[in-house]
PDB file of C-alpha atoms in Angstrom:
ATOM      1  CA  MET A  61     132.318 107.324 153.423  1.00 48.00           C
ATOM      2  CA  ALA A  62     131.985 106.249 149.789  1.00 54.00           C
ATOM      3  CA  GLY A  63     128.713 107.191 148.144  1.00 60.00           C
ATOM      4  CA  PHE A  64     127.819 109.821 150.740  1.00 64.00           C
ATOM      5  CA  ASP A  65     126.886 112.964 148.811  1.00 71.00           C
ATOM      6  CA  VAL A  66     124.542 115.401 150.503  1.00 77.00           C
ATOM      7  CA  ASN A  67     124.734 117.579 147.384  1.00 79.00           C
ATOM      8  CA  ARG A  68     122.496 115.089 145.560  1.00 81.00           C
ATOM      9  CA  LEU A  69     119.512 116.371 147.572  1.00 87.00           C
ATOM     10  CA  ASP A  70     117.343 118.628 145.404  1.00 91.00           C
ATOM     11  CA  ASP A  71     117.199 122.071 147.042  1.00 92.00           C
ATOM     12  CA  ALA A  72     113.853 122.796 145.373  1.00 95.00           C
ATOM     13  CA  ILE A  73     112.302 119.904 147.318  1.00 95.00           C
ATOM     14  CA  HIS A  74     114.476 119.810 150.437  1.00 91.00           C
ATOM     15  CA  GLY A  75     112.537 122.017 152.785  1.00 92.00           C
ATOM     16  CA  ARG A  76     109.836 120.973 155.232  1.00 94.00           C
ATOM     17  CA  LEU A  77     106.950 122.636 153.449  1.00 97.00           C
ATOM     18  CA  ARG A  78     108.089 121.897 149.884  1.00 97.00           C
ATOM     19  CA  LEU A  79     108.743 118.282 150.836  1.00 97.00           C
ATOM     20  CA  GLY A  80     105.262 118.129 152.363  1.00 97.00           C
ATOM     21  CA  ILE A  81     103.691 119.598 149.229  1.00 98.00           C
ATOM     22  CA  MET A  82     105.448 117.103 146.977  1.00 98.00           C
ATOM     23  CA  ALA A  83     104.734 114.108 149.225  1.00 97.00           C
ATOM     24  CA  TYR A  84     101.048 115.017 149.442  1.00 98.00           C
ATOM     25  CA  LEU A  85     100.703 115.603 145.706  1.00 98.00           C
ATOM     26  CA  MET A  86     102.439 112.314 144.907  1.00 97.00           C
ATOM     27  CA  ASP A  87      99.575 110.603 146.705  1.00 95.00           C
ATOM     28  CA  VAL A  88      96.606 112.656 145.486  1.00 96.00           C
ATOM     29  CA  GLU A  89      97.880 113.901 142.065  1.00 88.00           C
ATOM     30  CA  ALA A  90      96.235 117.329 142.518  1.00 94.00           C
ATOM     31  CA  ALA A  91      94.930 119.454 145.364  1.00 97.00           C
ATOM     32  CA  ASP A  92      93.418 122.865 145.767  1.00 96.00           C
ATOM     33  CA  PHE A  93      95.228 125.627 147.610  1.00 96.00           C
ATOM     34  CA  THR A  94      92.953 125.524 150.659  1.00 95.00           C
ATOM     35  CA  GLU A  95      93.378 121.763 150.980  1.00 97.00           C
ATOM     36  CA  LEU A  96      97.176 122.086 150.929  1.00 97.00           C
ATOM     37  CA  LYS A  97      97.063 124.960 153.398  1.00 97.00           C
ATOM     38  CA  THR A  98      95.001 122.877 155.818  1.00 97.00           C
ATOM     39  CA  VAL A  99      96.884 119.593 155.424  1.00 97.00           C
ATOM     40  CA  LEU A 100     100.293 121.255 155.797  1.00 97.00           C
ATOM     41  CA  ASP A 101      99.214 123.722 158.498  1.00 97.00           C
ATOM     42  CA  ALA A 102     100.719 126.556 156.469  1.00 97.00           C
ATOM     43  CA  THR A 103      99.911 130.217 156.165  1.00 97.00           C
ATOM     44  CA  GLN A 104      98.619 131.491 152.851  1.00 96.00           C
ATOM     45  CA  GLY A 105     101.723 133.598 152.191  1.00 96.00           C
ATOM     46  CA  ASN A 106     104.193 130.879 153.135  1.00 97.00           C
ATOM     47  CA  LEU A 107     102.425 128.271 151.009  1.00 97.00           C
ATOM     48  CA  SER A 108     102.315 130.656 148.040  1.00 96.00           C
ATOM     49  CA  VAL A 109     106.067 131.259 148.202  1.00 97.00           C
ATOM     50  CA  HIS A 110     106.893 127.544 148.354  1.00 97.00           C
ATOM     51  CA  LEU A 111     104.455 126.653 145.576  1.00 98.00           C
ATOM     52  CA  ARG A 112     106.068 129.306 143.385  1.00 97.00           C
ATOM     53  CA  LYS A 113     109.512 127.755 143.970  1.00 97.00           C
ATOM     54  CA  LEU A 114     108.215 124.320 142.996  1.00 98.00           C
ATOM     55  CA  GLU A 115     106.464 125.795 139.962  1.00 98.00           C
ATOM     56  CA  GLU A 116     109.664 127.573 138.859  1.00 98.00           C
ATOM     57  CA  ALA A 117     111.498 124.237 139.118  1.00 98.00           C
ATOM     58  CA  GLY A 118     108.836 122.665 136.882  1.00 98.00           C
ATOM     59  CA  TYR A 119     107.713 120.239 139.593  1.00 98.00           C
ATOM     60  CA  VAL A 120     104.141 121.493 139.941  1.00 98.00           C
ATOM     61  CA  GLU A 121     101.634 123.194 137.692  1.00 98.00           C
ATOM     62  CA  ILE A 122      99.309 125.781 139.195  1.00 97.00           C
ATOM     63  CA  VAL A 123      95.954 126.288 137.498  1.00 96.00           C
ATOM     64  CA  LYS A 124      93.776 129.217 138.514  1.00 94.00           C
ATOM     65  CA  SER A 125      90.072 129.237 137.684  1.00 92.00           C
ATOM     66  CA  PHE A 126      86.740 130.130 139.215  1.00 92.00           C
ATOM     67  CA  GLN A 127      84.167 127.924 140.869  1.00 88.00           C
ATOM     68  CA  GLY A 128      81.074 130.047 140.569  1.00 90.00           C
ATOM     69  CA  ARG A 129      82.330 133.454 141.653  1.00 91.00           C
ATOM     70  CA  LYS A 130      85.049 132.140 143.939  1.00 91.00           C
ATOM     71  CA  PRO A 131      88.657 131.809 142.759  1.00 90.00           C
ATOM     72  CA  LEU A 132      90.005 128.264 142.758  1.00 92.00           C
ATOM     73  CA  THR A 133      93.693 127.428 142.643  1.00 95.00           C
ATOM     74  CA  ARG A 134      94.589 123.802 141.863  1.00 97.00           C
ATOM     75  CA  VAL A 135      98.080 122.389 142.092  1.00 98.00           C
ATOM     76  CA  HIS A 136      99.136 119.360 140.026  1.00 97.00           C
ATOM     77  CA  VAL A 137     102.398 117.454 140.212  1.00 97.00           C
ATOM     78  CA  THR A 138     104.116 117.308 136.803  1.00 97.00           C
ATOM     79  CA  PRO A 139     105.900 114.298 135.284  1.00 97.00           C
ATOM     80  CA  GLN A 140     109.159 116.172 135.915  1.00 98.00           C
ATOM     81  CA  GLY A 141     108.083 116.636 139.537  1.00 98.00           C
ATOM     82  CA  ARG A 142     107.352 112.907 139.912  1.00 97.00           C
ATOM     83  CA  LYS A 143     110.825 112.052 138.643  1.00 98.00           C
ATOM     84  CA  ALA A 144     112.486 114.703 140.814  1.00 97.00           C
ATOM     85  CA  PHE A 145     110.682 113.395 143.903  1.00 97.00           C
ATOM     86  CA  ALA A 146     111.701 109.799 143.166  1.00 96.00           C
ATOM     87  CA  ASP A 147     115.303 110.951 142.641  1.00 94.00           C
ATOM     88  CA  TYR A 148     115.135 112.925 145.898  1.00 93.00           C
ATOM     89  CA  LEU A 149     113.973 109.852 147.813  1.00 94.00           C
ATOM     90  CA  ASP A 150     116.775 107.783 146.251  1.00 91.00           C
ATOM     91  CA  ALA A 151     119.344 110.408 147.254  1.00 89.00           C
ATOM     92  CA  LEU A 152     117.931 110.538 150.779  1.00 89.00           C
ATOM     93  CA  ALA A 153     118.028 106.750 151.044  1.00 87.00           C
ATOM     94  CA  GLY A 154     121.669 106.844 149.962  1.00 83.00           C
ATOM     95  CA  LEU A 155     122.462 109.156 152.859  1.00 82.00           C
ATOM     96  CA  VAL A 156     120.918 106.914 155.503  1.00 81.00           C
ATOM     97  CA  LYS A 157     122.127 103.509 154.288  1.00 73.00           C
ATOM     98  CA  ARG A 158     124.502 101.843 156.696  1.00 49.00           C
TER      99      ARG A 158
END
């Protein structure tokens, strides 16, 4: 089939949890770690691993700070992440067109 290229899917995004992180952040721009953990029904360790992969790809920025005495981790989608997500959706659409 002409145009069918599964290799166009971005491996950094193409995973259930990473896709969920990116989709959620595209809507809200930024979220704290606890919010993502709750929304995605993820464990702390699993979410940390997937956020690190997205950060290494340059798709998210992780900012650690304190709110009072409590640590606060915020995750922001980067401009590169926005483009990568749009490209991912285009590639996915190309796979399902009939």
